GROMACS .gro file of C-alpha atoms in nm:
model
  412
    1MET     CA    1  -1.117   0.506   0.766
    2SER     CA    2  -1.350   0.772   0.910
    3LEU     CA    3  -1.245   1.034   1.165
    4ASP     CA    4  -1.440   0.838   1.428
    5GLU     CA    5  -1.239   0.527   1.346
    6LEU     CA    6  -0.912   0.721   1.347
    7GLY     CA    7  -0.993   0.868   1.686
    8SER     CA    8  -1.108   0.548   1.845
    9GLY     CA    9  -0.911   0.390   2.127
   10LEU     CA   10  -0.698   0.565   2.385
   11GLY     CA   11  -0.718   0.942   2.350
   12ARG     CA   12  -1.020   0.949   2.112
   13GLY     CA   13  -0.874   1.260   1.943
   14ALA     CA   14  -0.850   1.474   2.256
   15LYS     CA   15  -0.517   1.634   2.348
   16GLY     CA   16  -0.428   1.550   2.706
   17HIS     CA   17  -0.065   1.671   2.700
   18LEU     CA   18   0.046   2.007   2.556
   19ARG     CA   19   0.395   2.071   2.699
   20GLY     CA   20   0.651   2.071   2.418
   21THR     CA   21   0.428   1.853   2.200
   22HIS     CA   22   0.064   1.759   2.155
   23ARG     CA   23  -0.023   1.407   2.266
   24GLY     CA   24  -0.328   1.222   2.393
   25ILE     CA   25  -0.153   1.132   2.720
   26SER     CA   26   0.166   1.241   2.894
   27PRO     CA   27   0.506   1.102   2.788
   28ALA     CA   28   0.537   0.924   3.124
   29GLU     CA   29   0.206   0.747   3.063
   30THR     CA   30   0.319   0.654   2.711
   31VAL     CA   31   0.641   0.503   2.848
   32ALA     CA   32   0.447   0.305   3.107
   33ARG     CA   33   0.214   0.179   2.836
   34VAL     CA   34   0.483   0.077   2.587
   35THR     CA   35   0.745  -0.066   2.825
   36PRO     CA   36   0.562  -0.400   2.873
   37LEU     CA   37   0.551  -0.437   2.492
   38MET     CA   38   0.926  -0.396   2.439
   39ALA     CA   39   1.010  -0.767   2.419
   40GLN     CA   40   0.737  -0.831   2.161
   41MET     CA   41   0.888  -0.562   1.939
   42GLY     CA   42   1.246  -0.680   1.989
   43ILE     CA   43   1.352  -0.381   2.202
   44THR     CA   44   1.632  -0.485   2.435
   45ARG     CA   45   1.769  -0.161   2.570
   46ILE     CA   46   1.692   0.208   2.627
   47ALA     CA   47   2.008   0.414   2.676
   48ASN     CA   48   2.016   0.770   2.806
   49VAL     CA   49   2.297   0.923   2.595
   50THR     CA   50   2.238   1.286   2.701
   51GLY     CA   51   2.562   1.293   2.899
   52LEU     CA   52   2.778   1.213   2.597
   53ASP     CA   53   2.750   1.582   2.505
   54ARG     CA   54   2.751   1.898   2.714
   55ILE     CA   55   2.425   2.054   2.590
   56GLY     CA   56   2.190   1.883   2.836
   57VAL     CA   57   1.880   1.841   2.616
   58PRO     CA   58   1.764   1.482   2.682
   59VAL     CA   59   1.843   1.228   2.408
   60VAL     CA   60   1.798   0.850   2.425
   61MET     CA   61   1.864   0.559   2.194
   62VAL     CA   62   1.645   0.249   2.173
   63CYS     CA   63   1.800  -0.077   2.053
   64ARG     CA   64   1.637  -0.359   1.848
   65PRO     CA   65   1.925  -0.591   1.750
   66ASN     CA   66   1.716  -0.804   1.511
   67ALA     CA   67   1.555  -0.511   1.330
   68ARG     CA   68   1.485  -0.535   0.958
   69SER     CA   69   1.573  -0.167   0.916
   70LEU     CA   70   1.757   0.047   1.171
   71ALA     CA   71   1.855  -0.141   1.486
   72VAL     CA   72   1.897   0.186   1.679
   73SER     CA   73   1.626   0.452   1.708
   74GLN     CA   74   1.660   0.793   1.870
   75GLY     CA   75   1.436   1.004   2.087
   76LYS     CA   76   1.453   1.360   2.214
   77GLY     CA   77   1.240   1.592   2.424
   78CYS     CA   78   1.217   1.861   2.687
   79ASP     CA   79   1.267   1.605   2.962
   80LEU     CA   80   1.378   1.243   2.990
   81ASP     CA   81   1.023   1.106   2.984
   82ALA     CA   82   0.953   1.291   2.658
   83ALA     CA   83   1.280   1.170   2.504
   84THR     CA   84   1.214   0.811   2.613
   85ALA     CA   85   0.860   0.815   2.477
   86SER     CA   86   0.992   0.960   2.150
   87GLY     CA   87   1.255   0.689   2.111
   88LEU     CA   88   1.023   0.404   2.206
   89MET     CA   89   0.753   0.516   1.965
   90GLU     CA   90   1.004   0.557   1.682
   91ALA     CA   91   1.125   0.202   1.740
   92ALA     CA   92   0.765   0.080   1.760
   93GLU     CA   93   0.662   0.236   1.430
   94LEU     CA   94   0.962   0.085   1.252
   95TYR     CA   95   0.877  -0.256   1.394
   96HIS     CA   96   0.521  -0.230   1.265
   97ALA     CA   97   0.635  -0.129   0.915
   98GLU     CA   98   0.889  -0.412   0.910
   99HIS     CA   99   0.621  -0.670   0.991
  100ILE     CA  100   0.322  -0.576   0.777
  101GLU     CA  101   0.051  -0.842   0.785
  102LEU     CA  102  -0.199  -0.673   0.551
  103PRO     CA  103  -0.318  -0.842   0.229
  104LEU     CA  104  -0.085  -0.773  -0.066
  105LYS     CA  105  -0.149  -0.802  -0.439
  106LEU     CA  106   0.121  -0.909  -0.686
  107GLY     CA  107   0.072  -0.785  -1.039
  108SER     CA  108   0.115  -0.495  -1.275
  109MET     CA  109  -0.094  -0.181  -1.268
  110ALA     CA  110  -0.213  -0.259  -1.618
  111GLU     CA  111  -0.355  -0.601  -1.529
  112LEU     CA  112  -0.510  -0.495  -1.197
  113ALA     CA  113  -0.656  -0.157  -1.301
  114HIS     CA  114  -0.993  -0.305  -1.402
  115SER     CA  115  -1.065  -0.412  -1.043
  116HIS     CA  116  -0.841  -0.193  -0.824
  117ALA     CA  117  -0.843   0.183  -0.760
  118PHE     CA  118  -0.481   0.303  -0.760
  119VAL     CA  119  -0.319   0.608  -0.613
  120ASP     CA  120  -0.198   0.865  -0.868
  121VAL     CA  121   0.136   0.691  -0.917
  122SER     CA  122   0.268   0.972  -1.139
  123ARG     CA  123   0.278   1.207  -0.836
  124LEU     CA  124   0.461   0.977  -0.595
  125PRO     CA  125   0.821   1.058  -0.493
  126ARG     CA  126   1.061   0.861  -0.718
  127ILE     CA  127   1.408   0.715  -0.677
  128SER     CA  128   1.427   0.597  -1.040
  129ASN     CA  129   1.240   0.616  -1.369
  130ARG     CA  130   1.200   0.243  -1.409
  131PHE     CA  131   0.831   0.223  -1.321
  132HIS     CA  132   0.584   0.144  -1.600
  133ARG     CA  133   0.228   0.014  -1.599
  134ASP     CA  134   0.336  -0.338  -1.696
  135LEU     CA  135   0.592  -0.373  -1.416
  136VAL     CA  136   0.494  -0.656  -1.181
  137MET     CA  137   0.520  -0.546  -0.818
  138LEU     CA  138   0.351  -0.573  -0.479
  139TRP     CA  139   0.063  -0.342  -0.386
  140VAL     CA  140  -0.104  -0.266  -0.051
  141GLU     CA  141  -0.435  -0.090   0.013
  142GLY     CA  142  -0.480   0.229   0.210
  143GLN     CA  143  -0.760   0.478   0.250
  144ASP     CA  144  -0.770   0.827   0.108
  145LEU     CA  145  -0.826   1.068   0.397
  146ILE     CA  146  -0.973   1.326   0.158
  147SER     CA  147  -1.227   1.118  -0.036
  148GLY     CA  148  -1.267   0.830   0.208
  149GLN     CA  149  -1.209   0.584  -0.077
  150GLY     CA  150  -0.970   0.289  -0.084
  151ARG     CA  151  -0.650   0.328  -0.289
  152TRP     CA  152  -0.379   0.076  -0.373
  153LEU     CA  153  -0.019   0.187  -0.321
  154PRO     CA  154   0.319   0.042  -0.421
  155PHE     CA  155   0.421  -0.173  -0.125
  156GLU     CA  156   0.769  -0.022  -0.121
  157SER     CA  157   0.621   0.321  -0.037
  158VAL     CA  158   0.484   0.167   0.286
  159ARG     CA  159   0.726  -0.100   0.415
  160THR     CA  160   1.050  -0.054   0.609
  161ASN     CA  161   1.166  -0.415   0.577
  162PHE     CA  162   1.501  -0.357   0.406
  163THR     CA  163   1.624  -0.718   0.412
  164LEU     CA  164   1.750  -0.867   0.085
  165PRO     CA  165   1.642  -0.965  -0.170
  166PRO     CA  166   1.375  -0.694  -0.207
  167PRO     CA  167   1.024  -0.778  -0.329
  168PRO     CA  168   0.951  -0.786  -0.705
  169GLY     CA  169   0.933  -0.448  -0.875
  170SER     CA  170   1.128  -0.264  -0.605
  171GLY     CA  171   1.351   0.033  -0.677
  172CYS     CA  172   1.097   0.276  -0.821
  173PHE     CA  173   0.954   0.479  -0.533
  174ASP     CA  174   1.078   0.637  -0.211
  175CYS     CA  175   1.129   0.350   0.033
  176SER     CA  176   1.202   0.522   0.364
  177SER     CA  177   1.032   0.601   0.693
  178ASN     CA  178   0.893   0.933   0.565
  179GLY     CA  179   0.527   0.949   0.669
  180LEU     CA  180   0.555   0.658   0.914
  181ALA     CA  181   0.428   0.755   1.259
  182SER     CA  182   0.298   0.613   1.584
  183GLY     CA  183   0.080   0.762   1.853
  184ASN     CA  184  -0.144   0.700   2.148
  185SER     CA  185  -0.435   0.682   1.902
  186GLN     CA  186  -0.455   0.634   1.527
  187ILE     CA  187  -0.559   0.993   1.463
  188GLU     CA  188  -0.267   1.124   1.671
  189ALA     CA  189  -0.030   0.912   1.462
  190THR     CA  190  -0.195   1.031   1.140
  191CYS     CA  191  -0.146   1.399   1.224
  192HIS     CA  192   0.217   1.332   1.312
  193ALA     CA  193   0.271   1.144   0.984
  194ILE     CA  194   0.123   1.425   0.774
  195CYS     CA  195   0.343   1.683   0.949
  196GLU     CA  196   0.652   1.473   0.880
  197ILE     CA  197   0.572   1.455   0.507
  198VAL     CA  198   0.506   1.831   0.495
  199GLU     CA  199   0.837   1.887   0.678
  200ARG     CA  200   1.031   1.678   0.424
  201ASP     CA  201   0.857   1.857   0.136
  202ALA     CA  202   0.946   2.195   0.289
  203THR     CA  203   1.309   2.096   0.348
  204SER     CA  204   1.347   1.967  -0.007
  205LEU     CA  205   1.194   2.285  -0.151
  206TRP     CA  206   1.422   2.503   0.065
  207HIS     CA  207   1.728   2.317  -0.060
  208ALA     CA  208   1.608   2.365  -0.419
  209LYS     CA  209   1.613   2.744  -0.381
  210SER     CA  210   1.904   2.972  -0.464
  211GLU     CA  211   2.151   3.042  -0.186
  212GLN     CA  212   2.021   3.397  -0.155
  213ALA     CA  213   1.660   3.281  -0.121
  214ARG     CA  214   1.760   3.021   0.139
  215GLY     CA  215   1.949   3.283   0.337
  216GLU     CA  216   1.659   3.528   0.335
  217ALA     CA  217   1.444   3.267   0.512
  218GLY     CA  218   1.663   3.311   0.822
  219LEU     CA  219   1.477   3.344   1.153
  220ASP     CA  220   1.556   3.623   1.400
  221LEU     CA  221   1.615   3.424   1.720
  222THR     CA  222   1.550   3.732   1.936
  223SER     CA  223   1.189   3.729   1.814
  224ILE     CA  224   1.118   3.384   1.962
  225ASP     CA  225   0.884   3.416   2.259
  226ASP     CA  226   0.797   3.053   2.334
  227PRO     CA  227   0.931   2.952   2.679
  228ALA     CA  228   1.025   2.594   2.584
  229CYS     CA  229   1.214   2.709   2.275
  230ARG     CA  230   1.385   2.984   2.473
  231GLU     CA  231   1.495   2.725   2.730
  232VAL     CA  232   1.660   2.505   2.465
  233LEU     CA  233   1.824   2.810   2.307
  234ALA     CA  234   1.960   2.910   2.648
  235GLN     CA  235   2.105   2.561   2.698
  236LEU     CA  236   2.275   2.579   2.359
  237GLU     CA  237   2.415   2.925   2.432
  238ALA     CA  238   2.545   2.816   2.773
  239ALA     CA  239   2.718   2.520   2.606
  240ASP     CA  240   2.889   2.752   2.349
  241PHE     CA  241   2.690   2.662   2.039
  242ASP     CA  242   2.590   2.883   1.750
  243VAL     CA  243   2.228   2.833   1.644
  244HIS     CA  244   2.091   2.925   1.302
  245VAL     CA  245   1.729   2.868   1.208
  246TRP     CA  246   1.546   2.912   0.880
  247GLU     CA  247   1.169   2.926   0.842
  248THR     CA  248   1.096   2.684   0.557
  249THR     CA  249   0.715   2.709   0.556
  250THR     CA  250   0.579   2.644   0.207
  251ASP     CA  251   0.267   2.753   0.020
  252ALA     CA  252   0.077   2.500   0.234
  253GLY     CA  253   0.096   2.746   0.525
  254ILE     CA  254   0.191   2.483   0.786
  255ALA     CA  255   0.477   2.604   1.007
  256CYS     CA  256   0.815   2.447   0.921
  257PHE     CA  257   1.168   2.524   1.044
  258TYR     CA  258   1.521   2.403   0.969
  259CYS     CA  259   1.802   2.433   1.226
  260LEU     CA  260   2.183   2.412   1.234
  261ILE     CA  261   2.383   2.400   1.559
  262SER     CA  262   2.762   2.447   1.549
  263ASP     CA  263   3.021   2.396   1.822
  264ARG     CA  264   3.203   2.725   1.885
  265ARG     CA  265   3.480   2.550   2.077
  266ASP     CA  266   3.576   2.326   1.787
  267PRO     CA  267   3.428   2.381   1.437
  268MET     CA  268   3.562   2.039   1.332
  269GLN     CA  269   3.334   1.860   1.574
  270HIS     CA  270   2.997   1.722   1.469
  271HIS     CA  271   2.721   1.965   1.379
  272GLY     CA  272   2.352   1.908   1.433
  273ILE     CA  273   2.080   1.951   1.171
  274GLY     CA  274   1.711   1.935   1.258
  275ALA     CA  275   1.376   2.010   1.100
  276GLY     CA  276   1.027   2.038   1.240
  277CYS     CA  277   0.668   2.090   1.127
  278HIS     CA  278   0.347   2.133   1.323
  279PRO     CA  279   0.027   2.340   1.305
  280THR     CA  280   0.151   2.519   1.620
  281ARG     CA  281   0.467   2.713   1.531
  282ALA     CA  282   0.628   2.675   1.875
  283ILE     CA  283   0.613   2.297   1.852
  284ALA     CA  284   0.747   2.302   1.496
  285LEU     CA  285   1.047   2.510   1.607
  286LEU     CA  286   1.105   2.305   1.922
  287ARG     CA  287   1.116   1.987   1.710
  288ALA     CA  288   1.378   2.141   1.482
  289LEU     CA  289   1.593   2.255   1.775
  290THR     CA  290   1.577   1.928   1.969
  291GLU     CA  291   1.631   1.719   1.656
  292ALA     CA  292   1.949   1.914   1.583
  293VAL     CA  293   2.072   1.825   1.933
  294GLN     CA  294   1.968   1.462   1.879
  295VAL     CA  295   2.159   1.440   1.550
  296ARG     CA  296   2.480   1.573   1.705
  297THR     CA  297   2.448   1.338   2.003
  298THR     CA  298   2.387   1.045   1.768
  299TYR     CA  299   2.713   1.118   1.586
  300ILE     CA  300   2.894   1.135   1.919
  301SER     CA  301   2.751   0.800   2.031
  302GLY     CA  302   2.835   0.640   1.695
  303ALA     CA  303   2.576   0.372   1.763
  304ARG     CA  304   2.330   0.428   1.480
  305ASP     CA  305   2.384   0.159   1.219
  306ASP     CA  306   2.357   0.381   0.910
  307LEU     CA  307   2.655   0.597   1.012
  308MET     CA  308   2.955   0.522   0.793
  309PRO     CA  309   3.316   0.517   0.924
  310GLU     CA  310   3.424   0.776   0.666
  311GLU     CA  311   3.189   1.029   0.826
  312TYR     CA  312   3.432   1.043   1.119
  313SER     CA  313   3.742   1.106   0.904
  314ALA     CA  314   3.923   1.439   0.927
  315ARG     CA  315   3.849   1.501   0.561
  316GLU     CA  316   3.473   1.453   0.594
  317ARG     CA  317   3.453   1.655   0.915
  318ALA     CA  318   3.640   1.938   0.745
  319ASN     CA  319   3.401   1.919   0.450
  320LYS     CA  320   3.099   1.940   0.679
  321ALA     CA  321   3.260   2.231   0.864
  322ARG     CA  322   3.292   2.418   0.532
  323ILE     CA  323   2.929   2.350   0.446
  324ALA     CA  324   2.814   2.468   0.790
  325ALA     CA  325   3.027   2.782   0.765
  326ARG     CA  326   2.867   2.858   0.428
  327MET     CA  327   2.519   2.808   0.573
  328ARG     CA  328   2.596   3.043   0.860
  329ALA     CA  329   2.740   3.303   0.624
  330MET     CA  330   2.432   3.310   0.399
  331HIS     CA  331   2.186   3.327   0.693
  332ARG     CA  332   1.991   3.654   0.704
  333PRO     CA  333   1.767   3.689   1.013
  334LEU     CA  334   1.482   3.857   0.827
  335ARG     CA  335   1.191   3.643   0.947
  336ARG     CA  336   1.015   3.703   1.276
  337PHE     CA  337   0.876   3.413   1.476
  338ALA     CA  338   0.533   3.576   1.519
  339ASP     CA  339   0.491   3.591   1.141
  340ALA     CA  340   0.507   3.212   1.101
  341PRO     CA  341   0.168   3.035   1.070
  342ASP     CA  342   0.015   2.925   1.398
  343GLN     CA  343  -0.286   2.702   1.453
  344ALA     CA  344  -0.388   2.571   1.794
  345THR     CA  345  -0.680   2.334   1.844
  346PRO     CA  346  -0.792   2.118   2.138
  347SER     CA  347  -0.820   1.793   1.941
  348PHE     CA  348  -0.644   1.586   1.677
  349ASP     CA  349  -0.954   1.557   1.460
  350GLN     CA  350  -0.954   1.937   1.426
  351ASP     CA  351  -0.582   1.927   1.348
  352LEU     CA  352  -0.641   1.663   1.082
  353ASN     CA  353  -0.924   1.857   0.918
  354TRP     CA  354  -0.708   2.171   0.913
  355LEU     CA  355  -0.403   1.991   0.773
  356LEU     CA  356  -0.606   1.829   0.496
  357ALA     CA  357  -0.768   2.163   0.409
  358ARG     CA  358  -0.425   2.329   0.383
  359LEU     CA  359  -0.303   2.052   0.151
  360GLN     CA  360  -0.613   2.070  -0.067
  361ALA     CA  361  -0.560   2.447  -0.101
  362ILE     CA  362  -0.233   2.381  -0.287
  363GLY     CA  363  -0.374   2.117  -0.520
  364ILE     CA  364  -0.323   1.798  -0.319
  365THR     CA  365  -0.607   1.560  -0.405
  366GLU     CA  366  -0.503   1.245  -0.218
  367ALA     CA  367  -0.358   1.164   0.125
  368ILE     CA  368  -0.346   0.787   0.165
  369ALA     CA  369  -0.328   0.632   0.512
  370VAL     CA  370  -0.231   0.268   0.563
  371ASP     CA  371  -0.332   0.138   0.906
  372LEU     CA  372  -0.038  -0.066   1.039
  373ALA     CA  373  -0.168  -0.109   1.394
  374LYS     CA  374  -0.150  -0.456   1.546
  375PRO     CA  375  -0.442  -0.539   1.779
  376ALA     CA  376  -0.216  -0.744   2.007
  377LEU     CA  377   0.000  -0.436   2.077
  378GLY     CA  378  -0.270  -0.170   2.081
  379LEU     CA  379  -0.056   0.118   1.951
  380GLY     CA  380  -0.165   0.363   1.684
  381VAL     CA  381   0.068   0.322   1.384
  382VAL     CA  382   0.006   0.455   1.033
  383ARG     CA  383   0.193   0.513   0.711
  384VAL     CA  384   0.070   0.816   0.517
  385VAL     CA  385   0.161   0.879   0.153
  386ILE     CA  386   0.075   1.215  -0.006
  387PRO     CA  387   0.113   1.224  -0.386
  388GLY     CA  388   0.230   1.564  -0.507
  389LEU     CA  389   0.461   1.651  -0.218
  390GLU     CA  390   0.837   1.614  -0.245
  391GLY     CA  391   1.027   1.323  -0.095
  392PRO     CA  392   1.340   1.351   0.124
  393HIS     CA  393   1.603   1.549  -0.065
  394ASP     CA  394   1.886   1.364   0.114
  395HIS     CA  395   1.784   1.021  -0.016
  396PRO     CA  396   2.084   0.900  -0.222
  397ALA     CA  397   1.865   0.841  -0.528
  398TYR     CA  398   1.613   1.123  -0.479
  399LEU     CA  399   1.461   1.251  -0.804
  400PRO     CA  400   1.318   1.603  -0.758
  401GLY     CA  401   0.946   1.625  -0.830
  402PRO     CA  402   0.752   1.906  -1.001
  403ARG     CA  403   0.747   2.134  -0.696
  404ALA     CA  404   1.124   2.119  -0.648
  405ARG     CA  405   1.193   2.145  -1.022
  406GLN     CA  406   0.974   2.455  -1.048
  407ILE     CA  407   1.160   2.629  -0.764
  408ALA     CA  408   1.498   2.529  -0.908
  409GLY     CA  409   1.392   2.648  -1.253
  410VAL     CA  410   1.440   2.307  -1.411
  411ALA     CA  411   1.220   2.224  -1.707
  412GLY     CA  412   1.022   1.900  -1.729
   0.00000   0.00000   0.00000
């Protein structure tokens, strides 16, 4: 998949919308484009749930009752159009990864290795140690964005069809939506997917650090000069919320932030946690802030189907309040916003080249993209897998990789 192929179609790599995010077209245009496709993707409802909380940052939920993963997706943004576009595109990417129509191969790595070029399986995020070269499983082909060569991946690192029973050989690698993204063009989606993987890697590495090291990554909110971020911070302050942000940027040098919002009026109420990554630091921070609002609003709505009843118990809310209080106590606002990395380009192909260069600088040798786009729908959808970066630390079965183990001081 060349850069020309990635940039083909609507947008062709150019950035036509720069307010609060970088997209090929405006959120309103994206909504107008995707709305006629809702029925084909099983989307039955878009609900504006902003008013369930008092913050005022727009949040929507998008419902797909017959989904093979989450039946409810969320969206957030600076305005309702941005939030709606965010929610629709999240639902769209899940639909595509639930209904993969690409050729699959069933076999073990040992028996297929003579005719298939495989990804470096040893560097993929794991959820168990049961993989071995003779394990029979499903494989799907992607293209390495660095070398341009085809690479075969474990199917479970690409799919989001979580219906039972799972395919043969499942239960080895991270099977989540990490690195799954949609966009107005394939290259837009690819940049978004890479940033999401870098964000998860950064968050996992931050959690692997000592409490003191985590605290010293605290961001001084008074140093933030971006107007959109300042507007969200003002809304949170007016609604009586404490905001704590940590800069979690790793050795890759791609701006990452992690955010906690806490209700001053009632510490036992739901908190919000958000993370964001982007070449442009203001967008990375805005994503973390708005995602924190989205998470809190999602708990208030109670509609997301992976929320468990026990999360609403007094005991669990008290436990989360203790954790949040500890996070606030260890926060040291030593980082200044202007010191975070910042890269602004006019096109997604330049973003992609820069992102890949930053990853190669820290020893990443593969970044595999699986094109999940469906011609009948015309949306850019891709699943990117980057061997060597950490998976989501909050996965129930997450096994820390070498980067996290090194930071935590764990041998092996």
